[in-house]
Every structure is written in structure tokens, then in C-alpha cells.
Tab-separated table of C-alpha atoms in Angstrom:
chain	number	residue	atom	x	y	z
X	1	UNK	CA	13.163	-45.951	30.471
X	2	UNK	CA	13.544	-48.892	28.131
X	3	UNK	CA	15.246	-47.836	24.898
X	4	UNK	CA	12.795	-46.798	22.178
X	5	UNK	CA	13.473	-45.056	18.899
X	6	UNK	CA	11.853	-41.727	18.160
X	7	UNK	CA	9.958	-43.407	15.321
X	8	UNK	CA	8.595	-46.019	17.746
X	9	UNK	CA	7.539	-43.356	20.220
X	10	UNK	CA	5.810	-41.348	17.496
X	11	UNK	CA	3.892	-44.451	16.461
X	12	UNK	CA	2.901	-45.295	20.049
X	13	UNK	CA	1.594	-41.817	20.855
X	14	UNK	CA	0.117	-41.122	17.437
X	15	UNK	CA	2.423	-38.161	16.954
X	16	UNK	CA	3.972	-36.432	13.969
X	17	UNK	CA	7.788	-36.093	13.848
X	18	UNK	CA	9.150	-32.597	13.202
X	19	UNK	CA	12.768	-31.604	12.637
X	20	UNK	CA	13.931	-35.138	13.442
X	21	UNK	CA	16.841	-36.041	11.116
X	22	UNK	CA	17.066	-39.620	12.354
X	23	UNK	CA	13.968	-41.491	13.441
X	24	UNK	CA	16.136	-44.382	14.583
X	25	UNK	CA	17.708	-42.288	17.315
X	26	UNK	CA	16.813	-43.840	20.642
X	27	UNK	CA	15.456	-42.329	23.803
X	28	UNK	CA	17.367	-43.959	26.639
X	29	UNK	CA	16.993	-41.434	29.444
X	30	UNK	CA	14.136	-40.267	31.624
X	31	UNK	CA	11.009	-38.447	30.546
X	32	UNK	CA	10.844	-35.086	32.339
X	33	UNK	CA	8.556	-32.064	32.395
X	34	UNK	CA	11.216	-29.702	33.783
X	35	UNK	CA	13.890	-28.703	31.255
X	36	UNK	CA	16.388	-28.273	34.105
X	37	UNK	CA	16.168	-32.013	34.818
X	38	UNK	CA	16.869	-33.204	31.287
X	39	UNK	CA	19.532	-35.882	30.969
X	40	UNK	CA	21.339	-37.055	27.825
X	41	UNK	CA	19.098	-39.250	25.697
X	42	UNK	CA	15.951	-38.217	27.573
X	43	UNK	CA	12.591	-36.922	26.396
X	44	UNK	CA	11.257	-33.508	27.403
X	45	UNK	CA	7.459	-33.278	27.689
X	46	UNK	CA	6.379	-29.670	27.113
X	47	UNK	CA	3.306	-28.808	29.152
X	48	UNK	CA	1.501	-25.480	29.073
X	49	UNK	CA	0.989	-24.325	32.654
X	50	UNK	CA	-0.723	-21.327	34.196
X	51	UNK	CA	2.473	-19.297	34.256
X	52	UNK	CA	5.010	-21.210	32.148
X	53	UNK	CA	4.813	-22.755	28.691
X	54	UNK	CA	7.192	-25.706	28.379
X	55	UNK	CA	7.440	-25.161	24.640
X	56	UNK	CA	9.488	-22.037	25.362
X	57	UNK	CA	12.172	-24.278	26.883
X	58	UNK	CA	12.372	-26.807	24.058
X	59	UNK	CA	15.657	-25.519	22.690
X	60	UNK	CA	17.180	-25.498	26.162
X	61	UNK	CA	16.123	-29.134	26.633
X	62	UNK	CA	17.731	-30.209	23.367
X	63	UNK	CA	20.922	-28.318	24.254
X	64	UNK	CA	20.960	-30.228	27.561
X	65	UNK	CA	20.950	-33.544	25.697
X	66	UNK	CA	17.298	-34.443	25.174
X	67	UNK	CA	16.728	-36.656	22.143
X	68	UNK	CA	13.476	-34.845	21.365
X	69	UNK	CA	10.566	-32.868	22.739
X	70	UNK	CA	7.010	-34.133	23.150
X	71	UNK	CA	4.962	-31.095	22.183
X	72	UNK	CA	1.651	-29.844	20.829
X	73	UNK	CA	3.245	-27.678	18.132
X	74	UNK	CA	6.530	-27.547	16.181
X	75	UNK	CA	9.248	-25.884	18.249
X	76	UNK	CA	12.177	-25.592	15.802
X	77	UNK	CA	14.058	-28.531	17.331
X	78	UNK	CA	13.497	-32.314	17.152
X	79	UNK	CA	9.944	-32.907	18.345
X	80	UNK	CA	7.076	-35.366	18.275
X	81	UNK	CA	3.927	-33.284	17.953
X	82	UNK	CA	0.697	-34.632	19.460
X	83	UNK	CA	-2.762	-33.293	20.172
X	84	UNK	CA	-2.365	-33.605	23.936
X	85	UNK	CA	0.889	-34.191	25.821
X	86	UNK	CA	-0.794	-35.707	28.898
X	87	UNK	CA	-2.640	-38.270	26.793
X	88	UNK	CA	0.537	-39.070	24.881
X	89	UNK	CA	2.480	-39.625	28.117
X	90	UNK	CA	-0.195	-42.036	29.259
X	91	UNK	CA	-0.091	-43.970	26.012
X	92	UNK	CA	3.684	-44.201	26.194
X	93	UNK	CA	3.566	-45.448	29.789
X	94	UNK	CA	0.960	-48.047	28.906
X	95	UNK	CA	3.087	-49.341	26.032
X	96	UNK	CA	6.281	-49.478	28.096
X	97	UNK	CA	4.653	-51.221	31.061
X	98	UNK	CA	3.142	-53.838	28.759
X	99	UNK	CA	6.621	-54.752	27.516
X	100	UNK	CA	8.128	-55.168	30.971
X	101	UNK	CA	8.106	-58.329	33.050
X	102	UNK	CA	7.314	-56.435	36.236
X	103	UNK	CA	4.807	-57.004	39.002
X	104	UNK	CA	2.862	-53.778	39.277
X	105	UNK	CA	1.654	-52.858	42.774
X	106	UNK	CA	-0.793	-49.958	42.996
X	107	UNK	CA	-2.138	-48.410	46.172
X	108	UNK	CA	-4.655	-45.785	47.141
X	109	UNK	CA	-6.387	-44.459	50.233
X	110	UNK	CA	-7.428	-41.247	51.937
X	111	UNK	CA	-4.394	-41.172	54.233
X	112	UNK	CA	-1.026	-42.874	54.457
X	113	UNK	CA	-0.490	-43.557	50.738
X	114	UNK	CA	2.990	-42.118	50.485
X	115	UNK	CA	4.296	-43.606	53.728
X	116	UNK	CA	2.919	-47.030	52.811
X	117	UNK	CA	4.292	-46.814	49.289
X	118	UNK	CA	7.710	-46.044	50.735
X	119	UNK	CA	7.484	-49.057	53.064
X	120	UNK	CA	6.411	-51.399	50.253
X	121	UNK	CA	9.268	-50.167	48.095
X	122	UNK	CA	11.856	-50.714	50.815
X	123	UNK	CA	10.609	-54.243	51.430
X	124	UNK	CA	10.448	-55.270	47.779
X	125	UNK	CA	13.795	-53.643	46.967
X	126	UNK	CA	15.390	-56.315	49.152
X	127	UNK	CA	13.919	-58.985	46.914
X	128	UNK	CA	14.523	-57.555	43.427
X	129	UNK	CA	15.052	-54.227	41.572
X	130	UNK	CA	12.107	-51.964	42.375
X	131	UNK	CA	10.883	-48.628	41.033
X	132	UNK	CA	8.386	-46.538	43.011
X	133	UNK	CA	6.593	-43.211	42.951
X	134	UNK	CA	8.847	-40.415	44.218
X	135	UNK	CA	7.113	-38.324	46.856
X	136	UNK	CA	3.419	-38.230	46.005
X	137	UNK	CA	3.500	-37.863	42.218
X	138	UNK	CA	0.308	-39.865	41.947
X	139	UNK	CA	-1.767	-38.077	39.312
X	140	UNK	CA	-2.278	-38.264	35.549
X	141	UNK	CA	1.170	-36.770	34.905
X	142	UNK	CA	3.255	-38.036	37.812
X	143	UNK	CA	2.140	-41.662	37.514
X	144	UNK	CA	3.160	-42.218	33.839
X	145	UNK	CA	6.434	-40.380	34.376
X	146	UNK	CA	7.234	-42.737	37.263
X	147	UNK	CA	6.240	-45.799	35.229
X	148	UNK	CA	8.530	-44.665	32.432
X	149	UNK	CA	11.565	-44.807	34.732
X	150	UNK	CA	11.280	-48.596	34.835
X	151	UNK	CA	13.787	-50.629	32.813
X	152	UNK	CA	14.194	-54.229	31.710
X	153	UNK	CA	15.793	-54.980	35.085
X	154	UNK	CA	12.813	-53.690	37.074
X	155	UNK	CA	10.892	-56.487	38.748
X	156	UNK	CA	8.522	-54.480	40.966
X	157	UNK	CA	6.791	-51.231	40.061
X	158	UNK	CA	5.061	-49.602	43.043
X	159	UNK	CA	2.684	-46.811	42.099
X	160	UNK	CA	0.657	-44.516	44.319
X	161	UNK	CA	-2.704	-43.539	42.823
X	162	UNK	CA	-4.593	-40.440	43.903
X	163	UNK	CA	-8.119	-39.372	43.024
X	164	UNK	CA	-10.151	-36.195	43.193
X	165	UNK	CA	-13.251	-37.660	41.615
X	166	UNK	CA	-15.004	-40.730	40.277
X	167	UNK	CA	-13.157	-42.249	37.335
X	168	UNK	CA	-9.697	-40.912	38.151
X	169	UNK	CA	-8.297	-44.193	39.465
X	170	UNK	CA	-10.011	-46.107	36.669
X	171	UNK	CA	-8.081	-43.927	34.218
X	172	UNK	CA	-4.772	-44.484	36.028
X	173	UNK	CA	-5.227	-48.260	36.170
X	174	UNK	CA	-5.864	-48.160	32.441
X	175	UNK	CA	-2.419	-46.634	31.949
X	176	UNK	CA	-0.639	-48.980	34.341
X	177	UNK	CA	-2.719	-52.121	34.989
X	178	UNK	CA	-1.928	-53.436	38.489
X	179	UNK	CA	-1.391	-57.041	39.524
X	180	UNK	CA	-1.689	-56.204	43.228
X	181	UNK	CA	-4.028	-53.467	44.423
X	182	UNK	CA	-3.903	-52.023	47.952
X	183	UNK	CA	-6.663	-49.891	49.487
X	184	UNK	CA	-5.642	-48.386	52.819
X	185	UNK	CA	-8.676	-46.515	54.098
X	186	UNK	CA	-11.605	-44.275	53.244
X	187	UNK	CA	-11.455	-41.014	55.143
X	188	UNK	CA	-12.349	-37.362	54.767
X	189	UNK	CA	-9.581	-36.156	52.451
X	190	UNK	CA	-11.148	-34.228	49.529
X	191	UNK	CA	-14.618	-34.882	50.939
X	192	UNK	CA	-15.622	-31.414	49.754
X	193	UNK	CA	-14.935	-32.459	46.175
X	194	UNK	CA	-16.416	-35.966	46.395
X	195	UNK	CA	-19.506	-35.096	48.424
X	196	UNK	CA	-19.253	-37.873	51.011
X	197	UNK	CA	-17.307	-40.903	52.231
X	198	UNK	CA	-19.458	-43.286	50.209
X	199	UNK	CA	-18.444	-41.443	47.038
X	200	UNK	CA	-14.804	-41.611	48.126
X	201	UNK	CA	-15.182	-45.360	48.615
X	202	UNK	CA	-16.711	-45.656	45.163
X	203	UNK	CA	-13.669	-43.935	43.657
X	204	UNK	CA	-11.048	-45.830	45.670
X	205	UNK	CA	-12.689	-49.153	44.839
X	206	UNK	CA	-11.988	-48.626	41.156
X	207	UNK	CA	-8.525	-49.961	41.929
X	208	UNK	CA	-9.704	-53.432	42.944
X	209	UNK	CA	-12.135	-53.541	40.042
X	210	UNK	CA	-9.154	-53.282	37.697
X	211	UNK	CA	-7.367	-56.337	39.104
X	212	UNK	CA	-7.112	-59.553	37.053
X	213	UNK	CA	-8.332	-62.899	38.339
X	214	UNK	CA	-4.755	-63.942	39.093
X	215	UNK	CA	-4.047	-60.702	40.943
X	216	UNK	CA	-4.521	-59.860	44.613
X	217	UNK	CA	-6.626	-57.239	46.374
X	218	UNK	CA	-4.986	-56.147	49.639
X	219	UNK	CA	-7.716	-54.583	51.778
X	220	UNK	CA	-7.912	-53.004	55.236
X	221	UNK	CA	-10.048	-55.290	57.394
X	222	UNK	CA	-10.422	-52.548	60.028
X	223	UNK	CA	-12.181	-50.119	57.666
X	224	UNK	CA	-15.755	-51.236	56.860
X	225	UNK	CA	-15.882	-49.303	53.594
X	226	UNK	CA	-12.630	-50.891	52.435
X	227	UNK	CA	-13.576	-54.362	53.647
X	228	UNK	CA	-16.740	-54.129	51.549
X	229	UNK	CA	-14.645	-53.681	48.401
X	230	UNK	CA	-13.969	-57.430	48.446
X	231	UNK	CA	-17.243	-57.811	46.556
X	232	UNK	CA	-16.014	-55.517	43.777
X	233	UNK	CA	-13.049	-57.574	42.624
X	234	UNK	CA	-12.578	-60.861	40.818
X	235	UNK	CA	-9.125	-61.228	42.375
X	236	UNK	CA	-8.399	-63.133	45.608
X	237	UNK	CA	-8.453	-60.899	48.690
X	238	UNK	CA	-5.767	-60.584	51.365
X	239	UNK	CA	-6.973	-58.674	54.427
X	240	UNK	CA	-4.664	-56.727	56.739
X	241	UNK	CA	-5.379	-55.020	60.033
X	242	UNK	CA	-5.841	-55.663	63.724
X	243	UNK	CA	-9.117	-57.531	63.234
X	244	UNK	CA	-8.994	-61.160	64.332
X	245	UNK	CA	-9.869	-62.413	60.850
X	246	UNK	CA	-7.197	-60.365	59.080
X	247	UNK	CA	-4.745	-62.527	57.129
X	248	UNK	CA	-1.867	-60.192	58.000
X	249	UNK	CA	-2.362	-58.600	61.386
X	250	UNK	CA	-0.712	-56.843	64.284
X	251	UNK	CA	-0.922	-58.145	67.826
X	252	UNK	CA	0.225	-56.579	71.102
X	253	UNK	CA	0.544	-53.103	69.595
X	254	UNK	CA	2.356	-50.595	71.798
X	255	UNK	CA	4.477	-47.465	71.498
X	256	UNK	CA	8.057	-47.026	72.633
X	257	UNK	CA	8.983	-44.082	74.840
X	258	UNK	CA	9.949	-42.280	71.629
X	259	UNK	CA	6.501	-42.824	70.096
X	260	UNK	CA	7.558	-45.545	67.663
X	261	UNK	CA	5.137	-48.471	67.135
X	262	UNK	CA	6.115	-51.964	68.221
X	263	UNK	CA	3.991	-55.049	67.584
X	264	UNK	CA	3.960	-58.732	66.721
X	265	UNK	CA	3.444	-59.303	63.017
X	266	UNK	CA	1.386	-62.374	62.174
X	267	UNK	CA	1.049	-63.656	58.612
X	268	UNK	CA	-0.226	-66.983	57.213
X	269	UNK	CA	3.365	-68.223	57.370
X	270	UNK	CA	4.280	-67.244	60.935
X	271	UNK	CA	4.885	-64.387	63.361
X	272	UNK	CA	7.760	-62.087	64.255
X	273	UNK	CA	8.319	-58.907	66.277
X	274	UNK	CA	8.543	-55.477	64.656
X	275	UNK	CA	9.608	-52.076	65.982
X	276	UNK	CA	9.243	-49.326	63.408
X	277	UNK	CA	11.592	-46.390	63.016
X	278	UNK	CA	8.570	-44.279	62.069
X	279	UNK	CA	6.585	-42.252	64.594
X	280	UNK	CA	2.939	-42.740	65.477
X	281	UNK	CA	0.597	-45.680	65.961
X	282	UNK	CA	-1.096	-44.956	62.615
X	283	UNK	CA	1.968	-46.432	60.899
X	284	UNK	CA	0.988	-49.890	62.167
X	285	UNK	CA	-1.747	-50.082	59.531
X	286	UNK	CA	0.646	-48.808	56.856
X	287	UNK	CA	3.218	-51.420	57.860
X	288	UNK	CA	0.626	-54.196	57.740
X	289	UNK	CA	-0.389	-53.219	54.222
X	290	UNK	CA	3.258	-53.333	53.149
X	291	UNK	CA	3.720	-56.655	54.911
X	292	UNK	CA	0.721	-58.123	53.083
X	293	UNK	CA	2.200	-57.157	49.712
X	294	UNK	CA	5.596	-58.582	50.639
X	295	UNK	CA	3.984	-61.805	51.878
X	296	UNK	CA	2.064	-62.112	48.613
X	297	UNK	CA	5.355	-61.780	46.712
X	298	UNK	CA	7.129	-64.495	48.649
X	299	UNK	CA	8.987	-62.836	51.513
X	300	UNK	CA	9.046	-64.761	54.781
X	301	UNK	CA	7.573	-63.275	57.946
X	302	UNK	CA	11.017	-62.916	59.516
X	303	UNK	CA	12.335	-61.161	56.390
X	304	UNK	CA	9.377	-58.805	56.418
X	305	UNK	CA	9.783	-58.022	60.124
X	306	UNK	CA	13.468	-57.200	59.740
X	307	UNK	CA	12.831	-55.046	56.686
X	308	UNK	CA	10.007	-53.144	58.384
X	309	UNK	CA	12.130	-52.539	61.474
X	310	UNK	CA	14.919	-51.108	59.331
X	311	UNK	CA	12.757	-49.067	56.930
X	312	UNK	CA	12.947	-45.313	57.133
X	313	UNK	CA	11.031	-42.279	55.916
X	314	UNK	CA	11.809	-41.743	52.222
X	315	UNK	CA	9.554	-38.745	51.597
X	316	UNK	CA	10.042	-35.305	53.102
X	317	UNK	CA	7.817	-33.509	55.584
X	318	UNK	CA	5.973	-36.616	56.765
X	319	UNK	CA	6.529	-37.049	60.504
X	320	UNK	CA	10.098	-35.958	59.819
X	321	UNK	CA	11.749	-35.776	63.235
X	322	UNK	CA	14.734	-33.547	63.981
X	323	UNK	CA	16.436	-33.406	67.369
X	324	UNK	CA	18.007	-29.984	67.864
X	325	UNK	CA	21.258	-29.648	69.812
X	326	UNK	CA	19.395	-27.748	72.536
X	327	UNK	CA	16.982	-30.638	73.126
X	328	UNK	CA	13.970	-29.336	71.193
X	329	UNK	CA	12.340	-31.987	68.989
X	330	UNK	CA	10.749	-30.722	65.758
X	331	UNK	CA	8.227	-32.973	63.996
X	332	UNK	CA	7.677	-31.719	60.443
X	333	UNK	CA	4.461	-33.260	59.122
X	334	UNK	CA	3.583	-30.239	57.008
X	335	UNK	CA	3.245	-31.902	53.612
X	336	UNK	CA	-0.510	-32.319	53.881
X	337	UNK	CA	-3.372	-32.784	56.329
X	338	UNK	CA	-6.841	-34.218	56.612
X	339	UNK	CA	-8.876	-35.072	59.731
X	340	UNK	CA	-7.572	-38.643	59.945
X	341	UNK	CA	-3.905	-37.750	59.525
X	342	UNK	CA	-4.267	-34.764	61.865
X	343	UNK	CA	-5.653	-36.966	64.625
X	344	UNK	CA	-2.915	-39.531	64.056
X	345	UNK	CA	-0.215	-36.860	64.229
X	346	UNK	CA	-1.619	-35.424	67.466
X	347	UNK	CA	-1.659	-38.873	69.063
X	348	UNK	CA	1.933	-39.383	67.955
X	349	UNK	CA	2.872	-36.019	69.489
X	350	UNK	CA	1.257	-37.024	72.769
X	351	UNK	CA	3.182	-40.307	72.804
X	352	UNK	CA	6.500	-38.680	71.906
X	353	UNK	CA	6.075	-35.915	74.441
X	354	UNK	CA	5.360	-37.857	77.614
X	355	UNK	CA	6.960	-35.918	80.451
X	356	UNK	CA	7.789	-32.993	78.136
X	357	UNK	CA	6.032	-29.844	76.959
X	358	UNK	CA	4.264	-30.403	73.650
X	359	UNK	CA	3.286	-27.872	71.001
X	360	UNK	CA	0.835	-28.454	68.147
X	361	UNK	CA	1.350	-25.873	65.399
X	362	UNK	CA	-1.616	-26.526	63.143
X	363	UNK	CA	-3.216	-24.920	60.105
X	364	UNK	CA	-6.083	-25.405	57.726
X	365	UNK	CA	-7.203	-28.797	56.443
X	366	UNK	CA	-8.305	-28.005	52.898
X	367	UNK	CA	-11.105	-29.386	50.712
X	368	UNK	CA	-13.458	-30.430	53.508
X	369	UNK	CA	-16.479	-28.600	52.116
X	370	UNK	CA	-19.438	-28.430	54.486
X	371	UNK	CA	-17.532	-30.550	57.032
X	372	UNK	CA	-14.786	-27.961	57.527
X	373	UNK	CA	-16.139	-26.265	60.664
X	374	UNK	CA	-16.970	-29.522	62.446
X	375	UNK	CA	-13.664	-31.186	61.569
X	376	UNK	CA	-11.458	-28.250	62.563
X	377	UNK	CA	-13.374	-27.857	65.825
X	378	UNK	CA	-12.934	-31.589	66.536
X	379	UNK	CA	-9.165	-31.453	65.971
X	380	UNK	CA	-8.842	-28.513	68.369
X	381	UNK	CA	-10.832	-30.426	70.986
X	382	UNK	CA	-8.704	-33.546	70.502
X	383	UNK	CA	-5.542	-31.547	71.225
X	384	UNK	CA	-7.036	-30.690	74.642
X	385	UNK	CA	-8.057	-34.272	75.355
X	386	UNK	CA	-4.543	-35.475	74.546
X	387	UNK	CA	-3.092	-32.918	76.982
X	388	UNK	CA	-1.046	-31.119	74.353
X	389	UNK	CA	0.616	-28.288	76.257
X	390	UNK	CA	-0.113	-25.547	73.743
X	391	UNK	CA	-1.980	-25.272	70.460
X	392	UNK	CA	-0.822	-22.651	67.960
X	393	UNK	CA	-3.449	-22.277	65.231
X	394	UNK	CA	-1.978	-20.582	62.167
X	395	UNK	CA	-3.897	-18.797	59.421
X	396	UNK	CA	-7.389	-17.558	58.703
X	397	UNK	CA	-10.920	-18.717	59.390
X	398	UNK	CA	-10.256	-22.463	59.580
X	399	UNK	CA	-7.379	-21.912	62.012
X	400	UNK	CA	-9.665	-19.856	64.240
X	401	UNK	CA	-12.016	-22.849	64.349
X	402	UNK	CA	-9.139	-25.022	65.562
X	403	UNK	CA	-8.361	-22.586	68.344
X	404	UNK	CA	-12.012	-22.136	69.284
X	405	UNK	CA	-12.527	-25.895	69.512
X	406	UNK	CA	-9.587	-26.155	71.894
X	407	UNK	CA	-10.817	-23.212	73.979
X	408	UNK	CA	-14.342	-24.576	74.278
X	409	UNK	CA	-13.145	-28.064	75.172
X	410	UNK	CA	-10.768	-27.100	77.921
X	411	UNK	CA	-11.090	-23.374	78.638
X	412	UNK	CA	-7.388	-23.143	77.929
X	413	UNK	CA	-7.276	-19.391	77.694
X	414	UNK	CA	-3.646	-18.460	77.166
X	415	UNK	CA	-2.677	-22.096	76.570
X	416	UNK	CA	-4.003	-21.860	73.017
X	417	UNK	CA	-3.389	-19.064	70.558
X	418	UNK	CA	-4.403	-18.053	67.047
X	419	UNK	CA	-1.740	-16.306	64.938
X	420	UNK	CA	-2.051	-14.833	61.456
X	421	UNK	CA	0.707	-16.564	59.530
X	422	UNK	CA	3.821	-18.750	59.587
X	423	UNK	CA	6.160	-15.925	60.559
X	424	UNK	CA	4.006	-15.000	63.522
X	425	UNK	CA	4.126	-18.623	64.632
X	426	UNK	CA	7.921	-18.678	64.304
X	427	UNK	CA	8.251	-15.486	66.332
X	428	UNK	CA	6.039	-16.881	69.084
X	429	UNK	CA	7.858	-20.208	69.257
X	430	UNK	CA	11.307	-18.650	69.266
X	431	UNK	CA	10.342	-16.571	72.261
X	432	UNK	CA	8.651	-19.321	74.253
X	433	UNK	CA	10.271	-22.673	73.403
X	434	UNK	CA	12.419	-24.302	76.064
X	435	UNK	CA	14.939	-27.155	75.835
X	436	UNK	CA	13.165	-30.501	75.811
X	437	UNK	CA	9.969	-29.254	74.134
X	438	UNK	CA	8.382	-31.250	71.300
X	439	UNK	CA	6.816	-29.313	68.404
X	440	UNK	CA	4.485	-30.784	65.776
X	441	UNK	CA	3.924	-28.747	62.605
X	442	UNK	CA	1.036	-29.840	60.376
X	443	UNK	CA	-1.425	-28.390	57.854
X	444	UNK	CA	-2.540	-28.813	54.280
X	445	UNK	CA	0.209	-28.192	51.762
X	446	UNK	CA	-1.303	-24.920	50.571
X	447	UNK	CA	-0.752	-23.325	53.992
X	448	UNK	CA	3.042	-23.565	53.720
X	449	UNK	CA	3.694	-24.410	57.364
X	450	UNK	CA	6.904	-26.187	56.432
X	451	UNK	CA	8.409	-22.694	56.756
X	452	UNK	CA	7.800	-22.925	60.497
X	453	UNK	CA	9.525	-26.297	60.726
X	454	UNK	CA	12.489	-25.088	58.669
X	455	UNK	CA	12.916	-22.025	60.870
X	456	UNK	CA	12.767	-24.101	64.039
X	457	UNK	CA	15.233	-26.685	62.786
X	458	UNK	CA	17.711	-23.975	61.880
X	459	UNK	CA	17.242	-21.997	65.107
X	460	UNK	CA	17.918	-22.284	68.794
X	461	UNK	CA	15.534	-21.651	71.655
X	462	UNK	CA	15.582	-18.225	73.202
X	463	UNK	CA	12.759	-18.677	75.707
X	464	UNK	CA	12.884	-19.283	79.409
């Protein structure tokens, strides 16, 4: 974070200093919400959670070197007391961002946000110092904490913005006003909370509404609901996609034998070939979005193509591929799932597993509301159509819908199975996997299927 005195911070957040002997003392380290991550000169934000009250760890944070605590009550150590810590964090982020000479890039979408954010960051980092959202800390707490890690040297700030309702992205853009706004897609993620795709589009479009006239809206030309957002912004629009009228587009898209996308990147300044290190054709759209941002910020097409071809996966459990010594390939995509990302992952599995046995270990896709039965059934059926060798549906009711969809589509019988939990899936796989098999593990985060991937990565096959 840029250096600010405790007195300045108190003024910015409208807080009252308590037990602070020197208001001129500066905060020079990160703002954290976990006392175990405090660094000297940092600021500890004490949140009250369902099970833990951060105020109880205030003394520990000061002992670890924190300059002060941001709290809602006096805690017996140096503190700035505010009415609401979340609101105060937002105000602090807004003030810090306004003082920085950074180009702020914000992105949203129903699927692919984190992977695209990681690609944008890796491209822009080649051009100038860049700060980006770690993992998917894209909410009202994670976003300001990320913004506060920027310093005077930061030239690009890349922020992922999530939403679970109308107004959420509008709030986030108020904290960190973007210069470039990227909307990837409008899918079914959280459709149970929003009520429909049109409502999701309404929420995602709040990002482009926040852009200034000298900004840029980067929109997916292949998604009609995203394309229509061009009418909601006063900023110039840069379209990406495979559509013929896209400003940044992919031509001659194909997959390598390993399931990695290869294509010709065409921008307004030229064309160049790209082969991604990521797995699955769905990453083409993510790469095009990143390329559009990089083009807007002055990178040449050749520079973009090289950077995309060298970019890796920065965030865990997203098509994370591990080759075991015995020849089994484990694809850990267990961080989250929605119908769009599930279909993309299954297609990637089919491409990676040509000539090999393929396993889809799948669990519930959460927050689908009334669409849950239809969407789980459709994913099970797609696994059959893609000739996945065996579907292992893990968990309760929603998992049974996955398995039933597969059974009804192909009359698989013993080629699909429904198991109760992650351990049952591990036991089954350990007994039946053979060298050369490819295993995809994917479900919503709440299911905890990463346990299956971890067990498989650490183990060896014991099947036939």
C-alpha cells in the first residue's frame, strides 16, 4: 500500500483513533483480515465472522508488527474505530486508487473471470508493474484489499468483480472506478439468486455503465447479451470473439493432441499464431479478452501472441493438470462449477483423452434454483455424447440427476455410477484406474471435490 499516516487513514474512513500514541506513524504494509498474515507496518482489519471475531486477535496483530487495527470497538491496542469495517475498507481503497497513476482494468462474467484475469495480468506485467486479484477475491472485501496492495510503482491494476445481485458491481466500481471494463459472458452461474439470464446481464452490465468517455468497454461479440451492452456505455467499444466483426478475434481454432487451444490471433494491428498452455477450447475466448485489453494498452500483436503462448495457470484448482508417474492424468477443476464451465471442462476432457480412458468425477452445481434438475441432467447427457468412458457422480440429489441424465442418454448401466461422497469416489478410482487414464474432477466449491484430486495426485493406480 502507499504510505499513509494513521491520522490520514482515520480521516479517510471517518474513524476515531484509540490508544494511538503517534498519529504520524505510517502504515506501509498490507491490509489483512487474517492476523496470521500481518506484516510489519501493516493494518489489521477486524471482521466479526460467524465463528471468529477478529477483534479477539487485535493484540496478536499488533505484536506481529501491525501499525494499528481497523475495528468497530476499542480493543486495548492502537486502533481506528469505525461504524463498519467493510465500508471503511472501501473508502480507504477508493482514496488510495484515486491517488495512483494506474490504469484500472475490471472484468466480470458468469464463467472464466479468474482465468482471464490471470491472463491479462501476465500480459500487462510484461509492459509495466501490475497488481491483480489473487485467486477469486472479487467481492466487497477481497476487491478493496487487492486494490490496497498497489503502490506508486503500480501501472496496471487488474480487478475481478463478482456479483450475486443487482447493484453489486455498481458498488464495486464505485470503490475502484475502472478505465477498461471487460464483460466475458452471461451464463447460468447464480441464476437461482438472480432469477434469470436477463437479470444476470443487467447486473454484469453495470461494469460498462461505470466507464468514462475516455475508457474502453471490452465486450464478447459471440454472446448476444454481452454484445447488447454496447448501448449501455459512453465509452468506445472493443469487441472480441470468433465473430467476423470482432475487433480482436480468433481464426483457425483447433486443439493440440494434449487438448491445448491453438489459433491465429487477429487484431486491428496484425495477426500472429498462438498456442496456449491452458487446457480446453473455452480458453480461446478468455485469451481473446486478454488480448483485447493488451492491444488497447499498446502491446503489439506479436507481443501479445508470445505472452499468451507463455502464460500459465496462476490460480489453483482450475484445469490444473498433473501427470502421475504411472501415466494417469489428473485434471483438478474443482474450484467451482456452473453449467457453462462444466460443459467446457467435459469437452476439454474429451480432447485430452483421445485414445485413452476418460473419467468425469462430477458433483453438484450450486445456486441454479429451478434450473437445477434440467442443468444437471443435461451435463450427464453431454458426458455420454462426448464418449467419456465413465461418469462418477458424487454427492446427494443433484449428483443423482447427473448420473440419471447419463443413464437415460446412453443406457450406460455400469459405465456410470453414483457415490455418496468424496471418499467413496477415491476408493472407487483407486481400485479401477489404469495407467494412461485421464480423470477430470469438477463441482461447485461447496462440494469439496478437490479432496478427490488431492488423493489421486498423491496416489498410484492399483486397478487392472
